[in-house]
């Protein structure tokens, strides 16, 4: 069968060609299809279900901190985009412009939102009058558009799905607190749900968001040693409030500007899951974000009682996300599919197992096999999923730590950048010239000043002058 | 206080000016704000939370029938939109066109999706090869854009939120079955969750969706006697499949075209809730779709122990969506707010109640007061919410039935259309001329041929020739 042939072609080994491995996994795990809309992808059920689990769990964490969801328009009139100088400079070159509505040209063209700061500011201006109206802690789940030239599924596409939180506060302190709070929500979510360890820190002035006072970031290390920015949280100070005139009357009847934040996470996280956990057989999903946590694969399913036993087992495992693969493919074929799609656990159940009141559980990440009694299979599946979730985080952390290097002088910095894919911890004087030198001469495009971590020296790794910050340098996706 | 004044201005009575009443309720219930993006609204937390409850419950019903969620791009290249002749004619005049990406003009302009049939067809063409790939039963939750000239919150706006299901089947029978199945999912959802009774039926050829073979609709009657189309389900036959070349190999190795359906529901449902259940004090939310089901309002909250008792009661009612209004407003003020916002139940709790181990429960729809013991308040709240949900449906059905008229000749038809807002049941010969006459001379813009309902005569109400169908005629939103 033509279909079968296509499926068994092996996935490119990640050591041979990491980029091709990534594309192979994305397609063989059935996460997306390319479309005839250039730079945009169709997210298929297996991919979208991961996003739904991310949304649900992230949204619960948001709401626990008092976030409320809203929906803002997808269009931004040009005059609105232009109100904050740095912001428009950052985004205008990469937006899609709507110029006609129906058969008529628009009086003013509008862009499809690349991000919604300007819309929220315009909205808050009308909503906020007094200190009683503060804080506003709103979020919206939507898609945004940025006219990227080179695109890759999940990592960079012209349209992507995300959430963007936008808050307004009475004081600078409260805004800063919320900025850090949301960065920590992101980091905890990555570690606890996606099993992806992250470095929490601040971006350099050069790299901060267009219009922000400070941008905080969480950075994860992919299997190939490249860094992936996995979530950002921005403190705008009162810059946008001044540009848009968002003022409130305080308790002493004085007019003051609000202080704002914004923070976002995107479908890029699915790319991170692939590149942190995947292997040469395909995707490996952390159980908490796996749409199907266990696939029951009947062996000799035409024998009497086998399919019935498989369905009964599915019922018994109703507390988990479980499916039975009862298609007419061979068991070996089903095993490959389950592996490519990253389903955490497969449960093999054949006539002999049924006779012995047992099943075989196989973990996707380690391939460890476990013969368990059907009497306590719920407990066993629960244990395996929990162990797998925890060990995936430990393994990812070990990989990250094993690929984190220190450099105290330019030679060792350059050497690490050239030959050791990973993070390089090195000191920085804070000057743009050194940042640019590191980027241009050593090719490190990612930098994050961590909240935690001991200095690895006193002097800047680039210029030798007194250092101000420890930086995690890396090559960014 | 300026804010206070604004709030107590009364809502326009619906008998005086229904349209103004609607706008007042939308704004005073804090559901939306108007924006500087013409024809687009900002959906505020109180409005968006209703949509989240609609999404959650509808999505569960979809998934129970085997629907899987996906995400398709928001843009449609012009050449793709043009592939199905009727479809492009229907939608091209009302789409927003993107002509520039970043600083450069596009080689081919793209519209922002007004609906995604063409995208799904293009996608299915690549996904479907064999009968094994069928059926495809996909849905996506997204926003769409139609360049409307006159807009009203929720009822008609340039951008709105919705879901659109798109399916592909091996046979015409299976497609028809899915079309009707989804219409029934919609109708049951409206009745069971939104407490809105609907007429299930088919649209006339003139009114069917651009490109469809048959369009089915559910029609609800608003408080002012106007009809609101609340959900539609389309059977495309193989028309789109032929236009896009979507073929599969059947079991006998023959190439066949697939048969397709699509179906959608939108944020318009929030408009329906307002206009079916609202009253002159504001919104009235059916408990199953109320973001806050009960608001606890402490009386004399500065007295020792009152706020603590209110919080303790909230804990006790953890199985419901409950809030405590502990703001520094007066109880009367809080009552008004709870009423305007349509919160189904308010629970008054003051020092005397606490001493007597009781609370006062007040139903939003009937204002019925109930003094209940704190010992069994969970049961009482549960009962009140359930009763209210059921009675709201009965009341809406009674209103609908009381405003459903029969007409067997043109005079009584015209008279009903002119002076009796509601549905008119009358027979129709099936000819376009009569449909247009009814529309132009009697002003009835909505028609639905119900699945159920006895004929009210043998002859067409317009021309007197033999009748083919019973029709619910009405004036549409």
mmCIF file with all atom_site columns, C-alpha atoms in Angstrom, chain B residues 221-377:
data_model
loop_
_atom_site.group_PDB
_atom_site.id
_atom_site.type_symbol
_atom_site.label_atom_id
_atom_site.label_alt_id
_atom_site.label_comp_id
_atom_site.label_asym_id
_atom_site.label_entity_id
_atom_site.label_seq_id
_atom_site.pdbx_PDB_ins_code
_atom_site.Cartn_x
_atom_site.Cartn_y
_atom_site.Cartn_z
_atom_site.occupancy
_atom_site.B_iso_or_equiv
_atom_site.pdbx_formal_charge
_atom_site.auth_seq_id
_atom_site.auth_comp_id
_atom_site.auth_asym_id
_atom_site.auth_atom_id
_atom_site.pdbx_PDB_model_num
ATOM 1   C CA . UNK B 1 221 ? -37.782 34.052 18.459 1.00 0.00 ? 221 UNK B CA 1
ATOM 2   C CA . UNK B 1 222 ? -36.599 37.151 20.287 1.00 0.00 ? 222 UNK B CA 1
ATOM 3   C CA . UNK B 1 223 ? -38.623 39.081 22.829 1.00 0.00 ? 223 UNK B CA 1
ATOM 4   C CA . UNK B 1 224 ? -39.648 41.670 20.235 1.00 0.00 ? 224 UNK B CA 1
ATOM 5   C CA . UNK B 1 225 ? -41.049 38.980 17.957 1.00 0.00 ? 225 UNK B CA 1
ATOM 6   C CA . UNK B 1 226 ? -38.172 39.018 15.494 1.00 0.00 ? 226 UNK B CA 1
ATOM 7   C CA . UNK B 1 227 ? -36.468 35.816 14.396 1.00 0.00 ? 227 UNK B CA 1
ATOM 8   C CA . UNK B 1 228 ? -32.771 35.146 14.954 1.00 0.00 ? 228 UNK B CA 1
ATOM 9   C CA . UNK B 1 229 ? -30.930 32.531 12.936 1.00 0.00 ? 229 UNK B CA 1
ATOM 10  C CA . UNK B 1 230 ? -28.937 30.846 15.699 1.00 0.00 ? 230 UNK B CA 1
ATOM 11  C CA . UNK B 1 231 ? -26.930 28.174 13.912 1.00 0.00 ? 231 UNK B CA 1
ATOM 12  C CA . UNK B 1 232 ? -26.679 26.695 10.423 1.00 0.00 ? 232 UNK B CA 1
ATOM 13  C CA . UNK B 1 233 ? -25.561 23.381 8.985  1.00 0.00 ? 233 UNK B CA 1
ATOM 14  C CA . UNK B 1 234 ? -24.834 22.962 5.283  1.00 0.00 ? 234 UNK B CA 1
ATOM 15  C CA . UNK B 1 235 ? -24.710 19.947 3.022  1.00 0.00 ? 235 UNK B CA 1
ATOM 16  C CA . UNK B 1 236 ? -22.446 20.702 0.062  1.00 0.00 ? 236 UNK B CA 1
ATOM 17  C CA . UNK B 1 237 ? -22.975 17.460 -1.778 1.00 0.00 ? 237 UNK B CA 1
ATOM 18  C CA . UNK B 1 238 ? -19.922 16.997 -4.009 1.00 0.00 ? 238 UNK B CA 1
ATOM 19  C CA . UNK B 1 239 ? -19.945 20.536 -5.407 1.00 0.00 ? 239 UNK B CA 1
ATOM 20  C CA . UNK B 1 240 ? -16.848 21.753 -3.604 1.00 0.00 ? 240 UNK B CA 1
ATOM 21  C CA . UNK B 1 241 ? -15.158 18.371 -4.115 1.00 0.00 ? 241 UNK B CA 1
ATOM 22  C CA . UNK B 1 242 ? -15.577 18.739 -7.870 1.00 0.00 ? 242 UNK B CA 1
ATOM 23  C CA . UNK B 1 243 ? -14.374 22.347 -7.843 1.00 0.00 ? 243 UNK B CA 1
ATOM 24  C CA . UNK B 1 244 ? -11.282 21.419 -5.789 1.00 0.00 ? 244 UNK B CA 1
ATOM 25  C CA . UNK B 1 245 ? -10.725 17.880 -7.067 1.00 0.00 ? 245 UNK B CA 1
ATOM 26  C CA . UNK B 1 246 ? -11.093 16.085 -3.731 1.00 0.00 ? 246 UNK B CA 1
ATOM 27  C CA . UNK B 1 247 ? -11.289 12.415 -4.658 1.00 0.00 ? 247 UNK B CA 1
ATOM 28  C CA . UNK B 1 248 ? -10.731 9.117  -2.899 1.00 0.00 ? 248 UNK B CA 1
ATOM 29  C CA . UNK B 1 249 ? -10.226 5.549  -4.012 1.00 0.00 ? 249 UNK B CA 1
ATOM 30  C CA . UNK B 1 250 ? -13.052 3.361  -2.802 1.00 0.00 ? 250 UNK B CA 1
ATOM 31  C CA . UNK B 1 251 ? -12.823 -0.309 -1.813 1.00 0.00 ? 251 UNK B CA 1
ATOM 32  C CA . UNK B 1 252 ? -13.244 -1.337 -5.443 1.00 0.00 ? 252 UNK B CA 1
ATOM 33  C CA . UNK B 1 253 ? -10.368 0.910  -6.416 1.00 0.00 ? 253 UNK B CA 1
ATOM 34  C CA . UNK B 1 254 ? -12.634 3.441  -8.122 1.00 0.00 ? 254 UNK B CA 1
ATOM 35  C CA . UNK B 1 255 ? -12.039 7.189  -7.841 1.00 0.00 ? 255 UNK B CA 1
ATOM 36  C CA . UNK B 1 256 ? -14.944 9.032  -6.256 1.00 0.00 ? 256 UNK B CA 1
ATOM 37  C CA . UNK B 1 257 ? -15.629 12.547 -5.075 1.00 0.00 ? 257 UNK B CA 1
ATOM 38  C CA . UNK B 1 258 ? -16.154 13.142 -1.365 1.00 0.00 ? 258 UNK B CA 1
ATOM 39  C CA . UNK B 1 259 ? -19.346 14.669 0.024  1.00 0.00 ? 259 UNK B CA 1
ATOM 40  C CA . UNK B 1 260 ? -18.925 17.594 2.383  1.00 0.00 ? 260 UNK B CA 1
ATOM 41  C CA . UNK B 1 261 ? -20.671 19.526 5.119  1.00 0.00 ? 261 UNK B CA 1
ATOM 42  C CA . UNK B 1 262 ? -20.008 22.616 7.203  1.00 0.00 ? 262 UNK B CA 1
ATOM 43  C CA . UNK B 1 263 ? -21.739 24.061 10.240 1.00 0.00 ? 263 UNK B CA 1
ATOM 44  C CA . UNK B 1 264 ? -21.247 27.073 12.473 1.00 0.00 ? 264 UNK B CA 1
ATOM 45  C CA . UNK B 1 265 ? -22.330 28.914 15.561 1.00 0.00 ? 265 UNK B CA 1
ATOM 46  C CA . UNK B 1 266 ? -21.131 32.355 16.615 1.00 0.00 ? 266 UNK B CA 1
ATOM 47  C CA . UNK B 1 267 ? -20.956 34.975 19.362 1.00 0.00 ? 267 UNK B CA 1
ATOM 48  C CA . UNK B 1 268 ? -24.364 35.994 18.006 1.00 0.00 ? 268 UNK B CA 1
ATOM 49  C CA . UNK B 1 269 ? -25.696 33.479 20.537 1.00 0.00 ? 269 UNK B CA 1
ATOM 50  C CA . UNK B 1 270 ? -24.884 36.008 23.248 1.00 0.00 ? 270 UNK B CA 1
ATOM 51  C CA . UNK B 1 271 ? -27.230 38.413 21.466 1.00 0.00 ? 271 UNK B CA 1
ATOM 52  C CA . UNK B 1 272 ? -29.881 35.697 21.484 1.00 0.00 ? 272 UNK B CA 1
ATOM 53  C CA . UNK B 1 273 ? -29.485 35.148 25.236 1.00 0.00 ? 273 UNK B CA 1
ATOM 54  C CA . UNK B 1 274 ? -29.949 38.866 25.831 1.00 0.00 ? 274 UNK B CA 1
ATOM 55  C CA . UNK B 1 275 ? -33.020 39.195 23.620 1.00 0.00 ? 275 UNK B CA 1
ATOM 56  C CA . UNK B 1 276 ? -34.748 36.017 24.774 1.00 0.00 ? 276 UNK B CA 1
ATOM 57  C CA . UNK B 1 277 ? -34.166 36.281 28.519 1.00 0.00 ? 277 UNK B CA 1
ATOM 58  C CA . UNK B 1 278 ? -33.336 39.896 29.341 1.00 0.00 ? 278 UNK B CA 1
ATOM 59  C CA . UNK B 1 279 ? -35.785 42.232 31.085 1.00 0.00 ? 279 UNK B CA 1
ATOM 60  C CA . UNK B 1 280 ? -36.032 45.920 31.887 1.00 0.00 ? 280 UNK B CA 1
ATOM 61  C CA . UNK B 1 281 ? -33.512 45.570 34.711 1.00 0.00 ? 281 UNK B CA 1
ATOM 62  C CA . UNK B 1 282 ? -30.880 44.137 32.398 1.00 0.00 ? 282 UNK B CA 1
ATOM 63  C CA . UNK B 1 283 ? -29.439 40.795 31.470 1.00 0.00 ? 283 UNK B CA 1
ATOM 64  C CA . UNK B 1 284 ? -30.806 37.482 32.779 1.00 0.00 ? 284 UNK B CA 1
ATOM 65  C CA . UNK B 1 285 ? -28.385 34.599 32.304 1.00 0.00 ? 285 UNK B CA 1
ATOM 66  C CA . UNK B 1 286 ? -29.437 30.956 32.254 1.00 0.00 ? 286 UNK B CA 1
ATOM 67  C CA . UNK B 1 287 ? -27.459 29.326 35.104 1.00 0.00 ? 287 UNK B CA 1
ATOM 68  C CA . UNK B 1 288 ? -25.605 26.898 32.817 1.00 0.00 ? 288 UNK B CA 1
ATOM 69  C CA . UNK B 1 289 ? -24.026 29.734 30.901 1.00 0.00 ? 289 UNK B CA 1
ATOM 70  C CA . UNK B 1 290 ? -23.612 32.224 33.745 1.00 0.00 ? 290 UNK B CA 1
ATOM 71  C CA . UNK B 1 291 ? -19.934 32.942 34.559 1.00 0.00 ? 291 UNK B CA 1
ATOM 72  C CA . UNK B 1 292 ? -21.065 33.829 38.090 1.00 0.00 ? 292 UNK B CA 1
ATOM 73  C CA . UNK B 1 293 ? -24.054 31.757 39.168 1.00 0.00 ? 293 UNK B CA 1
ATOM 74  C CA . UNK B 1 294 ? -24.477 33.282 42.595 1.00 0.00 ? 294 UNK B CA 1
ATOM 75  C CA . UNK B 1 295 ? -23.280 36.569 44.052 1.00 0.00 ? 295 UNK B CA 1
ATOM 76  C CA . UNK B 1 296 ? -23.015 36.711 47.812 1.00 0.00 ? 296 UNK B CA 1
ATOM 77  C CA . UNK B 1 297 ? -23.781 40.220 49.017 1.00 0.00 ? 297 UNK B CA 1
ATOM 78  C CA . UNK B 1 298 ? -22.789 40.883 52.627 1.00 0.00 ? 298 UNK B CA 1
ATOM 79  C CA . UNK B 1 299 ? -25.160 43.241 54.483 1.00 0.00 ? 299 UNK B CA 1
ATOM 80  C CA . UNK B 1 300 ? -23.505 45.593 56.993 1.00 0.00 ? 300 UNK B CA 1
ATOM 81  C CA . UNK B 1 301 ? -20.191 44.128 55.968 1.00 0.00 ? 301 UNK B CA 1
ATOM 82  C CA . UNK B 1 302 ? -18.201 46.280 58.371 1.00 0.00 ? 302 UNK B CA 1
ATOM 83  C CA . UNK B 1 303 ? -19.761 44.485 61.342 1.00 0.00 ? 303 UNK B CA 1
ATOM 84  C CA . UNK B 1 304 ? -17.492 41.900 62.823 1.00 0.00 ? 304 UNK B CA 1
ATOM 85  C CA . UNK B 1 305 ? -17.826 38.461 61.335 1.00 0.00 ? 305 UNK B CA 1
ATOM 86  C CA . UNK B 1 306 ? -19.965 39.374 58.312 1.00 0.00 ? 306 UNK B CA 1
ATOM 87  C CA . UNK B 1 307 ? -17.259 39.269 55.643 1.00 0.00 ? 307 UNK B CA 1
ATOM 88  C CA . UNK B 1 308 ? -15.760 36.150 57.201 1.00 0.00 ? 308 UNK B CA 1
ATOM 89  C CA . UNK B 1 309 ? -19.170 34.458 57.074 1.00 0.00 ? 309 UNK B CA 1
ATOM 90  C CA . UNK B 1 310 ? -19.545 35.524 53.438 1.00 0.00 ? 310 UNK B CA 1
ATOM 91  C CA . UNK B 1 311 ? -16.189 34.007 52.507 1.00 0.00 ? 311 UNK B CA 1
ATOM 92  C CA . UNK B 1 312 ? -17.022 30.861 54.458 1.00 0.00 ? 312 UNK B CA 1
ATOM 93  C CA . UNK B 1 313 ? -20.297 30.581 52.557 1.00 0.00 ? 313 UNK B CA 1
ATOM 94  C CA . UNK B 1 314 ? -18.423 30.970 49.257 1.00 0.00 ? 314 UNK B CA 1
ATOM 95  C CA . UNK B 1 315 ? -16.172 28.074 50.278 1.00 0.00 ? 315 UNK B CA 1
ATOM 96  C CA . UNK B 1 316 ? -19.192 25.997 51.145 1.00 0.00 ? 316 UNK B CA 1
ATOM 97  C CA . UNK B 1 317 ? -20.679 26.701 47.708 1.00 0.00 ? 317 UNK B CA 1
ATOM 98  C CA . UNK B 1 318 ? -17.461 25.637 45.972 1.00 0.00 ? 318 UNK B CA 1
ATOM 99  C CA . UNK B 1 319 ? -19.401 23.403 43.591 1.00 0.00 ? 319 UNK B CA 1
ATOM 100 C CA . UNK B 1 320 ? -20.947 26.469 41.944 1.00 0.00 ? 320 UNK B CA 1
ATOM 101 C CA . UNK B 1 321 ? -19.490 29.553 40.284 1.00 0.00 ? 321 UNK B CA 1
ATOM 102 C CA . UNK B 1 322 ? -19.808 31.951 43.215 1.00 0.00 ? 322 UNK B CA 1
ATOM 103 C CA . UNK B 1 323 ? -18.354 35.337 44.099 1.00 0.00 ? 323 UNK B CA 1
ATOM 104 C CA . UNK B 1 324 ? -18.539 37.641 47.118 1.00 0.00 ? 324 UNK B CA 1
ATOM 105 C CA . UNK B 1 325 ? -19.103 41.307 46.328 1.00 0.00 ? 325 UNK B CA 1
ATOM 106 C CA . UNK B 1 326 ? -16.950 42.809 49.084 1.00 0.00 ? 326 UNK B CA 1
ATOM 107 C CA . UNK B 1 327 ? -16.468 46.172 47.381 1.00 0.00 ? 327 UNK B CA 1
ATOM 108 C CA . UNK B 1 328 ? -17.190 49.327 49.375 1.00 0.00 ? 328 UNK B CA 1
ATOM 109 C CA . UNK B 1 329 ? -20.438 50.020 47.532 1.00 0.00 ? 329 UNK B CA 1
ATOM 110 C CA . UNK B 1 330 ? -23.825 49.972 49.276 1.00 0.00 ? 330 UNK B CA 1
ATOM 111 C CA . UNK B 1 331 ? -25.874 46.746 49.272 1.00 0.00 ? 331 UNK B CA 1
ATOM 112 C CA . UNK B 1 332 ? -28.580 48.410 47.128 1.00 0.00 ? 332 UNK B CA 1
ATOM 113 C CA . UNK B 1 333 ? -25.954 49.347 44.591 1.00 0.00 ? 333 UNK B CA 1
ATOM 114 C CA . UNK B 1 334 ? -24.630 45.811 44.573 1.00 0.00 ? 334 UNK B CA 1
ATOM 115 C CA . UNK B 1 335 ? -28.161 44.478 44.046 1.00 0.00 ? 335 UNK B CA 1
ATOM 116 C CA . UNK B 1 336 ? -28.571 46.682 40.961 1.00 0.00 ? 336 UNK B CA 1
ATOM 117 C CA . UNK B 1 337 ? -25.251 45.548 39.571 1.00 0.00 ? 337 UNK B CA 1
ATOM 118 C CA . UNK B 1 338 ? -26.080 41.900 40.107 1.00 0.00 ? 338 UNK B CA 1
ATOM 119 C CA . UNK B 1 339 ? -29.398 42.440 38.339 1.00 0.00 ? 339 UNK B CA 1
ATOM 120 C CA . UNK B 1 340 ? -27.971 44.348 35.381 1.00 0.00 ? 340 UNK B CA 1
ATOM 121 C CA . UNK B 1 341 ? -25.311 41.702 34.897 1.00 0.00 ? 341 UNK B CA 1
ATOM 122 C CA . UNK B 1 342 ? -27.858 38.925 34.941 1.00 0.00 ? 342 UNK B CA 1
ATOM 123 C CA . UNK B 1 343 ? -26.298 36.859 37.727 1.00 0.00 ? 343 UNK B CA 1
ATOM 124 C CA . UNK B 1 344 ? -28.941 34.151 38.332 1.00 0.00 ? 344 UNK B CA 1
ATOM 125 C CA . UNK B 1 345 ? -28.959 34.188 42.113 1.00 0.00 ? 345 UNK B CA 1
ATOM 126 C CA . UNK B 1 346 ? -27.995 36.631 44.796 1.00 0.00 ? 346 UNK B CA 1
ATOM 127 C CA . UNK B 1 347 ? -27.447 35.572 48.349 1.00 0.00 ? 347 UNK B CA 1
ATOM 128 C CA . UNK B 1 348 ? -27.920 38.214 51.019 1.00 0.00 ? 348 UNK B CA 1
ATOM 129 C CA . UNK B 1 349 ? -26.112 37.591 54.277 1.00 0.00 ? 349 UNK B CA 1
ATOM 130 C CA . UNK B 1 350 ? -26.179 40.028 57.191 1.00 0.00 ? 350 UNK B CA 1
ATOM 131 C CA . UNK B 1 351 ? -25.621 39.916 60.968 1.00 0.00 ? 351 UNK B CA 1
ATOM 132 C CA . UNK B 1 352 ? -29.217 38.880 61.645 1.00 0.00 ? 352 UNK B CA 1
ATOM 133 C CA . UNK B 1 353 ? -29.010 36.073 59.081 1.00 0.00 ? 353 UNK B CA 1
ATOM 134 C CA . UNK B 1 354 ? -25.758 34.852 60.557 1.00 0.00 ? 354 UNK B CA 1
ATOM 135 C CA . UNK B 1 355 ? -27.295 34.855 64.051 1.00 0.00 ? 355 UNK B CA 1
ATOM 136 C CA . UNK B 1 356 ? -30.243 32.851 62.719 1.00 0.00 ? 356 UNK B CA 1
ATOM 137 C CA . UNK B 1 357 ? -27.962 30.495 60.719 1.00 0.00 ? 357 UNK B CA 1
ATOM 138 C CA . UNK B 1 358 ? -29.685 31.475 57.480 1.00 0.00 ? 358 UNK B CA 1
ATOM 139 C CA . UNK B 1 359 ? -29.329 33.414 54.250 1.00 0.00 ? 359 UNK B CA 1
ATOM 140 C CA . UNK B 1 360 ? -31.730 35.021 51.789 1.00 0.00 ? 360 UNK B CA 1
ATOM 141 C CA . UNK B 1 361 ? -31.665 33.698 48.224 1.00 0.00 ? 361 UNK B CA 1
ATOM 142 C CA . UNK B 1 362 ? -33.161 35.886 45.496 1.00 0.00 ? 362 UNK B CA 1
ATOM 143 C CA . UNK B 1 363 ? -33.767 34.605 41.974 1.00 0.00 ? 363 UNK B CA 1
ATOM 144 C CA . UNK B 1 364 ? -32.880 37.039 39.202 1.00 0.00 ? 364 UNK B CA 1
ATOM 145 C CA . UNK B 1 365 ? -35.699 36.090 36.831 1.00 0.00 ? 365 UNK B CA 1
ATOM 146 C CA . UNK B 1 366 ? -38.714 36.026 39.182 1.00 0.00 ? 366 UNK B CA 1
ATOM 147 C CA . UNK B 1 367 ? -37.263 37.991 42.135 1.00 0.00 ? 367 UNK B CA 1
ATOM 148 C CA . UNK B 1 368 ? -38.627 35.203 44.324 1.00 0.00 ? 368 UNK B CA 1
ATOM 149 C CA . UNK B 1 369 ? -37.090 35.348 47.793 1.00 0.00 ? 369 UNK B CA 1
ATOM 150 C CA . UNK B 1 370 ? -36.252 32.281 49.823 1.00 0.00 ? 370 UNK B CA 1
ATOM 151 C CA . UNK B 1 371 ? -34.964 32.225 53.359 1.00 0.00 ? 371 UNK B CA 1
ATOM 152 C CA . UNK B 1 372 ? -32.849 29.095 53.721 1.00 0.00 ? 372 UNK B CA 1
ATOM 153 C CA . UNK B 1 373 ? -30.852 27.510 56.497 1.00 0.00 ? 373 UNK B CA 1
ATOM 154 C CA . UNK B 1 374 ? -27.092 27.645 56.059 1.00 0.00 ? 374 UNK B CA 1
ATOM 155 C CA . UNK B 1 375 ? -27.027 23.942 56.869 1.00 0.00 ? 375 UNK B CA 1
ATOM 156 C CA . UNK B 1 376 ? -28.603 22.918 53.598 1.00 0.00 ? 376 UNK B CA 1
ATOM 157 C CA . UNK B 1 377 ? -27.824 25.944 51.455 1.00 0.00 ? 377 UNK B CA 1
#
